[in-house]
């Protein structure tokens, strides 16, 4: 046993080091994303935001963390205790577990020994596993809602369940095109395929796929405008109504870990990952080049995070039927037609950049939906004026 | 029996008389939805642009309170003070007007006869032996100030009244007089809100009579 450990040490230590990095950085990142979000929220609303603890309020996040650790552990009498404790932990575990195959820095596809910016390099079902694991976090929410034994919590959990099921489909559909052309589920290989010029980034030939992916992923993170599982006006706090103290923080961390995951996935799958025009790839590169690649990737991720945070303060929340309608009547057809386009291009052997023409899809969809809406409004108007056009049903 | 609606003349008439059937009624039309409206993306982009514009404008309206204090108008109704006259005595003549006017019952006065043998007090009949105001019970309506015939009680513009116990929030005569000294020293004199003439008790006082009238009041005051 000990011998095996020693023999496998050269393979083992890079993985352990990467796990250490993720375990150290992700909670810290989650903590500081709350600070960044509060600051940006304040600026958007012409306020100042937290500025009392430390320079520019930088230690506010740490103060919040200390406060919440020292809080009383309140456990209501009416909860199912075992599930009540399990749910937040499950939520965070699944959110963190999805990071196992996610490269957080440049990774060469030759997979030499030594430290790499990924826990498990070269997993051939990488992206599939990531989607599978991160969608398990629905369990954390549903178990939490059930264990709370509270109608608002269970309503939030049910909504969350429906939302997850609906948005898993466009999420998968949108990256199928990328996977089909790359010919691999391996995330590093998908990024590798985007090396070269700027136009090789997936966003430039799969813009609709990126739009669908980003929207669906935003819905998976349960954030505004898709935060129906926890919308305060209707459900108090939704699934985390009964949670407080450190258990609430676990949910919170899971949500922010999800945002980090989604941002990384958007950057890796569509924005070229660690590639930037003029920057050499990671295979056989020196340490400064690798760090530069890391910086490029983190900058892209930061950009996506910024957009996610800003979206929260620009868009109102969806109604539940609108939420479902967007997934089933908007994103899924878009994703499917986009996939058909990819299939045609692949089977005829056409250059993949022809797929930029898919931007016409949302425009067509908008034209159809506008025409349909206007026709229905015209019918309503006519009925109200007693003109009763052909086929219209009278109110009487 | 096939369609009772069509065969019923009364119902048809009622239908004809509906406002919706009259041609004189002008109906508004719902605005048409354009492709851009149905695409949603331009609306999202303009929303994001608004958010970014506000974020980078740097026009935060927050006031950093403990460092930057607000400008309190001089007619603000804050902590009470008991005024002194020119001789430094408490102006109050213990007439109980404020205590009677107070809707919150927070003023308590115990009057005592002025010490007649003291030349300092020879122009007074009464003075307040104790004068306590429960600052926690007070609703800061200013009616005591309006009731006072000699302008002895006034509300200052001190707004940040705090205390660790309920007992220390009950202000006695010395405390109220010290508020007067403080506000006079820091130039925070409140504006006078008593618009009428002062009562005969004020007229009797030679010091009050000879003093120049405060701004905003006639010589008779």
mmCIF file of C-alpha atoms in Angstrom, chain A residues 42-265:
data_model
loop_
_atom_site.group_PDB
_atom_site.id
_atom_site.type_symbol
_atom_site.label_atom_id
_atom_site.label_comp_id
_atom_site.label_asym_id
_atom_site.label_seq_id
_atom_site.Cartn_x
_atom_site.Cartn_y
_atom_site.Cartn_z
ATOM 1 C CA UNK A 42 -23.686 49.932 -5.346
ATOM 2 C CA UNK A 43 -22.025 51.665 -8.275
ATOM 3 C CA UNK A 44 -24.874 50.723 -10.616
ATOM 4 C CA UNK A 45 -27.353 52.166 -8.118
ATOM 5 C CA UNK A 46 -25.291 55.346 -7.550
ATOM 6 C CA UNK A 47 -24.248 54.262 -4.078
ATOM 7 C CA UNK A 48 -20.809 53.726 -2.570
ATOM 8 C CA UNK A 49 -21.098 50.184 -1.263
ATOM 9 C CA UNK A 50 -19.112 48.610 1.572
ATOM 10 C CA UNK A 51 -16.242 50.962 2.383
ATOM 11 C CA UNK A 52 -15.774 50.787 6.147
ATOM 12 C CA UNK A 53 -13.717 47.646 6.781
ATOM 13 C CA UNK A 54 -10.201 48.134 5.523
ATOM 14 C CA UNK A 55 -9.111 50.150 2.488
ATOM 15 C CA UNK A 56 -12.057 50.494 0.058
ATOM 16 C CA UNK A 57 -13.898 48.029 2.288
ATOM 17 C CA UNK A 58 -11.659 45.215 1.065
ATOM 18 C CA UNK A 59 -11.887 43.299 4.354
ATOM 19 C CA UNK A 60 -15.673 43.409 4.349
ATOM 20 C CA UNK A 61 -15.809 39.915 2.869
ATOM 21 C CA UNK A 62 -13.571 38.570 5.643
ATOM 22 C CA UNK A 63 -15.645 40.335 8.292
ATOM 23 C CA UNK A 64 -18.779 38.808 6.778
ATOM 24 C CA UNK A 65 -17.136 35.392 6.848
ATOM 25 C CA UNK A 66 -16.153 35.716 10.508
ATOM 26 C CA UNK A 67 -19.609 36.966 11.413
ATOM 27 C CA UNK A 68 -21.364 34.109 9.709
ATOM 28 C CA UNK A 69 -19.084 31.482 11.284
ATOM 29 C CA UNK A 70 -19.840 32.858 14.723
ATOM 30 C CA UNK A 71 -23.569 32.938 14.177
ATOM 31 C CA UNK A 72 -25.926 30.769 16.142
ATOM 32 C CA UNK A 73 -26.742 27.463 14.483
ATOM 33 C CA UNK A 74 -30.476 27.712 14.378
ATOM 34 C CA UNK A 75 -32.245 24.433 13.651
ATOM 35 C CA UNK A 76 -36.032 24.711 13.465
ATOM 36 C CA UNK A 77 -38.064 22.059 15.299
ATOM 37 C CA UNK A 78 -40.011 20.939 12.263
ATOM 38 C CA UNK A 79 -37.177 19.955 9.905
ATOM 39 C CA UNK A 80 -35.992 16.465 8.918
ATOM 40 C CA UNK A 81 -32.687 16.839 10.682
ATOM 41 C CA UNK A 82 -30.517 14.400 8.719
ATOM 42 C CA UNK A 83 -31.585 15.683 5.306
ATOM 43 C CA UNK A 84 -31.506 19.236 6.621
ATOM 44 C CA UNK A 85 -27.805 18.868 7.384
ATOM 45 C CA UNK A 86 -27.043 16.865 4.248
ATOM 46 C CA UNK A 87 -28.598 19.210 1.689
ATOM 47 C CA UNK A 88 -26.255 22.240 1.836
ATOM 48 C CA UNK A 89 -23.197 20.009 1.993
ATOM 49 C CA UNK A 90 -24.436 18.063 -1.015
ATOM 50 C CA UNK A 91 -25.011 21.298 -2.874
ATOM 51 C CA UNK A 92 -21.458 22.481 -2.303
ATOM 52 C CA UNK A 93 -19.888 19.061 -2.891
ATOM 53 C CA UNK A 94 -21.471 18.735 -6.328
ATOM 54 C CA UNK A 95 -20.557 22.297 -7.226
ATOM 55 C CA UNK A 96 -16.917 21.701 -6.235
ATOM 56 C CA UNK A 97 -16.796 18.226 -7.741
ATOM 57 C CA UNK A 98 -17.644 19.607 -11.162
ATOM 58 C CA UNK A 99 -14.394 21.563 -11.016
ATOM 59 C CA UNK A 100 -12.360 18.354 -11.116
ATOM 60 C CA UNK A 101 -12.133 18.237 -14.907
ATOM 61 C CA UNK A 102 -12.134 21.982 -15.415
ATOM 62 C CA UNK A 103 -8.768 23.405 -16.467
ATOM 63 C CA UNK A 104 -8.238 26.698 -14.638
ATOM 64 C CA UNK A 105 -5.085 27.559 -16.554
ATOM 65 C CA UNK A 106 -3.273 26.532 -19.715
ATOM 66 C CA UNK A 107 -2.991 22.738 -20.006
ATOM 67 C CA UNK A 108 -1.027 21.161 -22.853
ATOM 68 C CA UNK A 109 -2.667 18.168 -24.459
ATOM 69 C CA UNK A 110 0.504 16.066 -24.228
ATOM 70 C CA UNK A 111 -0.096 15.728 -20.442
ATOM 71 C CA UNK A 112 3.465 15.557 -19.193
ATOM 72 C CA UNK A 113 4.119 14.914 -15.510
ATOM 73 C CA UNK A 114 4.449 17.871 -13.179
ATOM 74 C CA UNK A 115 2.049 20.528 -12.010
ATOM 75 C CA UNK A 116 -0.873 21.184 -14.344
ATOM 76 C CA UNK A 117 -3.720 23.613 -13.969
ATOM 77 C CA UNK A 118 -6.301 20.850 -13.709
ATOM 78 C CA UNK A 119 -7.024 18.130 -11.166
ATOM 79 C CA UNK A 120 -7.785 15.335 -13.601
ATOM 80 C CA UNK A 121 -6.149 16.016 -16.971
ATOM 81 C CA UNK A 122 -7.148 14.316 -20.189
ATOM 82 C CA UNK A 123 -10.557 13.048 -19.177
ATOM 83 C CA UNK A 124 -12.167 12.085 -22.467
ATOM 84 C CA UNK A 125 -15.712 12.659 -21.243
ATOM 85 C CA UNK A 126 -14.702 15.898 -19.508
ATOM 86 C CA UNK A 127 -17.471 18.268 -20.505
ATOM 87 C CA UNK A 128 -20.122 15.578 -20.255
ATOM 88 C CA UNK A 129 -19.044 14.743 -16.724
ATOM 89 C CA UNK A 130 -18.988 18.389 -15.793
ATOM 90 C CA UNK A 131 -22.563 18.944 -16.966
ATOM 91 C CA UNK A 132 -23.699 15.720 -15.323
ATOM 92 C CA UNK A 133 -22.151 16.544 -11.968
ATOM 93 C CA UNK A 134 -23.162 20.179 -11.865
ATOM 94 C CA UNK A 135 -26.763 19.296 -12.660
ATOM 95 C CA UNK A 136 -26.702 17.041 -9.591
ATOM 96 C CA UNK A 137 -26.704 20.212 -7.515
ATOM 97 C CA UNK A 138 -30.459 20.287 -8.120
ATOM 98 C CA UNK A 139 -30.547 17.517 -5.524
ATOM 99 C CA UNK A 140 -29.015 19.807 -2.936
ATOM 100 C CA UNK A 141 -31.792 22.305 -3.491
ATOM 101 C CA UNK A 142 -34.610 19.764 -3.650
ATOM 102 C CA UNK A 143 -33.439 17.902 -0.554
ATOM 103 C CA UNK A 144 -33.039 21.216 1.237
ATOM 104 C CA UNK A 145 -36.531 22.307 0.255
ATOM 105 C CA UNK A 146 -38.006 18.988 1.312
ATOM 106 C CA UNK A 147 -36.096 18.776 4.579
ATOM 107 C CA UNK A 148 -37.160 22.298 5.558
ATOM 108 C CA UNK A 149 -40.739 21.025 5.863
ATOM 109 C CA UNK A 150 -42.048 24.410 4.861
ATOM 110 C CA UNK A 151 -44.319 25.211 1.963
ATOM 111 C CA UNK A 152 -42.280 28.107 0.662
ATOM 112 C CA UNK A 153 -39.150 25.990 0.675
ATOM 113 C CA UNK A 154 -40.777 23.126 -1.178
ATOM 114 C CA UNK A 155 -42.283 25.515 -3.731
ATOM 115 C CA UNK A 156 -38.834 26.939 -4.333
ATOM 116 C CA UNK A 157 -37.390 23.465 -4.655
ATOM 117 C CA UNK A 158 -40.086 22.371 -7.103
ATOM 118 C CA UNK A 159 -39.516 25.432 -9.240
ATOM 119 C CA UNK A 160 -35.818 24.801 -9.141
ATOM 120 C CA UNK A 161 -36.349 21.198 -10.232
ATOM 121 C CA UNK A 162 -38.509 22.207 -13.183
ATOM 122 C CA UNK A 163 -36.042 24.897 -14.129
ATOM 123 C CA UNK A 164 -33.069 22.535 -14.000
ATOM 124 C CA UNK A 165 -34.792 19.920 -16.140
ATOM 125 C CA UNK A 166 -35.831 22.506 -18.710
ATOM 126 C CA UNK A 167 -32.516 24.251 -19.007
ATOM 127 C CA UNK A 168 -30.362 21.117 -19.075
ATOM 128 C CA UNK A 169 -31.627 20.476 -22.605
ATOM 129 C CA UNK A 170 -30.591 23.752 -24.276
ATOM 130 C CA UNK A 171 -27.371 23.634 -22.266
ATOM 131 C CA UNK A 172 -26.474 20.268 -23.783
ATOM 132 C CA UNK A 173 -27.767 21.152 -27.248
ATOM 133 C CA UNK A 174 -25.753 24.336 -27.429
ATOM 134 C CA UNK A 175 -22.400 22.673 -26.866
ATOM 135 C CA UNK A 176 -23.198 19.683 -29.089
ATOM 136 C CA UNK A 177 -22.266 21.731 -32.154
ATOM 137 C CA UNK A 178 -18.889 22.625 -30.647
ATOM 138 C CA UNK A 179 -18.306 19.012 -29.657
ATOM 139 C CA UNK A 180 -19.312 17.713 -33.078
ATOM 140 C CA UNK A 181 -16.844 19.907 -34.929
ATOM 141 C CA UNK A 182 -14.021 19.477 -32.411
ATOM 142 C CA UNK A 183 -14.661 15.738 -32.327
ATOM 143 C CA UNK A 184 -13.916 15.466 -28.612
ATOM 144 C CA UNK A 185 -15.554 15.879 -25.219
ATOM 145 C CA UNK A 186 -12.162 16.596 -23.693
ATOM 146 C CA UNK A 187 -12.176 20.228 -22.557
ATOM 147 C CA UNK A 188 -8.455 20.720 -23.173
ATOM 148 C CA UNK A 189 -8.850 19.465 -26.734
ATOM 149 C CA UNK A 190 -11.828 21.755 -27.309
ATOM 150 C CA UNK A 191 -9.674 24.691 -26.207
ATOM 151 C CA UNK A 192 -6.766 23.401 -28.295
ATOM 152 C CA UNK A 193 -9.013 23.488 -31.369
ATOM 153 C CA UNK A 194 -9.510 27.211 -30.781
ATOM 154 C CA UNK A 195 -5.817 28.062 -31.053
ATOM 155 C CA UNK A 196 -4.584 30.050 -34.005
ATOM 156 C CA UNK A 197 -6.328 33.208 -35.108
ATOM 157 C CA UNK A 198 -9.058 35.088 -33.299
ATOM 158 C CA UNK A 199 -11.637 33.739 -35.735
ATOM 159 C CA UNK A 200 -10.989 30.199 -34.534
ATOM 160 C CA UNK A 201 -12.685 30.990 -31.241
ATOM 161 C CA UNK A 202 -15.917 29.081 -31.109
ATOM 162 C CA UNK A 203 -17.961 32.217 -30.529
ATOM 163 C CA UNK A 204 -17.201 33.377 -34.073
ATOM 164 C CA UNK A 205 -18.795 30.407 -35.742
ATOM 165 C CA UNK A 206 -21.258 29.364 -33.043
ATOM 166 C CA UNK A 207 -22.642 32.699 -31.801
ATOM 167 C CA UNK A 208 -26.137 31.335 -31.318
ATOM 168 C CA UNK A 209 -24.783 28.346 -29.435
ATOM 169 C CA UNK A 210 -22.939 30.704 -27.096
ATOM 170 C CA UNK A 211 -26.058 32.776 -26.554
ATOM 171 C CA UNK A 212 -28.103 29.674 -25.764
ATOM 172 C CA UNK A 213 -25.356 28.243 -23.575
ATOM 173 C CA UNK A 214 -24.890 31.434 -21.606
ATOM 174 C CA UNK A 215 -28.623 31.904 -21.050
ATOM 175 C CA UNK A 216 -29.162 28.301 -20.015
ATOM 176 C CA UNK A 217 -26.092 28.330 -17.781
ATOM 177 C CA UNK A 218 -27.310 31.509 -16.131
ATOM 178 C CA UNK A 219 -30.564 29.722 -15.404
ATOM 179 C CA UNK A 220 -28.608 26.808 -13.933
ATOM 180 C CA UNK A 221 -26.878 29.140 -11.510
ATOM 181 C CA UNK A 222 -30.267 30.296 -10.166
ATOM 182 C CA UNK A 223 -29.345 33.911 -10.533
ATOM 183 C CA UNK A 224 -31.393 36.850 -11.650
ATOM 184 C CA UNK A 225 -33.213 37.006 -14.029
ATOM 185 C CA UNK A 226 -33.747 33.287 -13.398
ATOM 186 C CA UNK A 227 -33.754 33.205 -9.586
ATOM 187 C CA UNK A 228 -37.311 31.958 -9.214
ATOM 188 C CA UNK A 229 -36.381 29.232 -6.674
ATOM 189 C CA UNK A 230 -35.512 31.936 -4.183
ATOM 190 C CA UNK A 231 -37.473 34.982 -5.254
ATOM 191 C CA UNK A 232 -38.124 36.948 -2.113
ATOM 192 C CA UNK A 233 -41.413 38.552 -3.012
ATOM 193 C CA UNK A 234 -43.172 35.255 -3.559
ATOM 194 C CA UNK A 235 -41.326 32.632 -1.558
ATOM 195 C CA UNK A 236 -39.637 34.460 1.345
ATOM 196 C CA UNK A 237 -36.237 32.871 0.706
ATOM 197 C CA UNK A 238 -37.240 29.842 -1.316
ATOM 198 C CA UNK A 239 -35.334 26.683 -0.537
ATOM 199 C CA UNK A 240 -33.005 28.384 1.938
ATOM 200 C CA UNK A 241 -35.723 30.020 4.040
ATOM 201 C CA UNK A 242 -34.969 27.768 7.012
ATOM 202 C CA UNK A 243 -31.207 27.876 6.681
ATOM 203 C CA UNK A 244 -28.956 30.193 8.621
ATOM 204 C CA UNK A 245 -25.375 30.500 9.708
ATOM 205 C CA UNK A 246 -22.799 28.228 8.155
ATOM 206 C CA UNK A 247 -25.356 26.041 6.393
ATOM 207 C CA UNK A 248 -26.663 29.059 4.540
ATOM 208 C CA UNK A 249 -23.094 29.915 3.603
ATOM 209 C CA UNK A 250 -22.634 26.486 2.071
ATOM 210 C CA UNK A 251 -25.597 27.151 -0.223
ATOM 211 C CA UNK A 252 -24.233 30.558 -0.965
ATOM 212 C CA UNK A 253 -20.786 29.212 -1.753
ATOM 213 C CA UNK A 254 -22.334 26.575 -4.001
ATOM 214 C CA UNK A 255 -24.148 29.271 -5.936
ATOM 215 C CA UNK A 256 -21.024 31.338 -6.388
ATOM 216 C CA UNK A 257 -18.995 28.251 -7.272
ATOM 217 C CA UNK A 258 -21.596 27.627 -9.950
ATOM 218 C CA UNK A 259 -21.072 31.116 -11.297
ATOM 219 C CA UNK A 260 -17.333 30.526 -11.402
ATOM 220 C CA UNK A 261 -17.886 27.213 -13.200
ATOM 221 C CA UNK A 262 -20.238 28.739 -15.724
ATOM 222 C CA UNK A 263 -17.884 31.620 -16.392
ATOM 223 C CA UNK A 264 -14.954 29.256 -16.855
ATOM 224 C CA UNK A 265 -16.986 27.040 -19.186
#
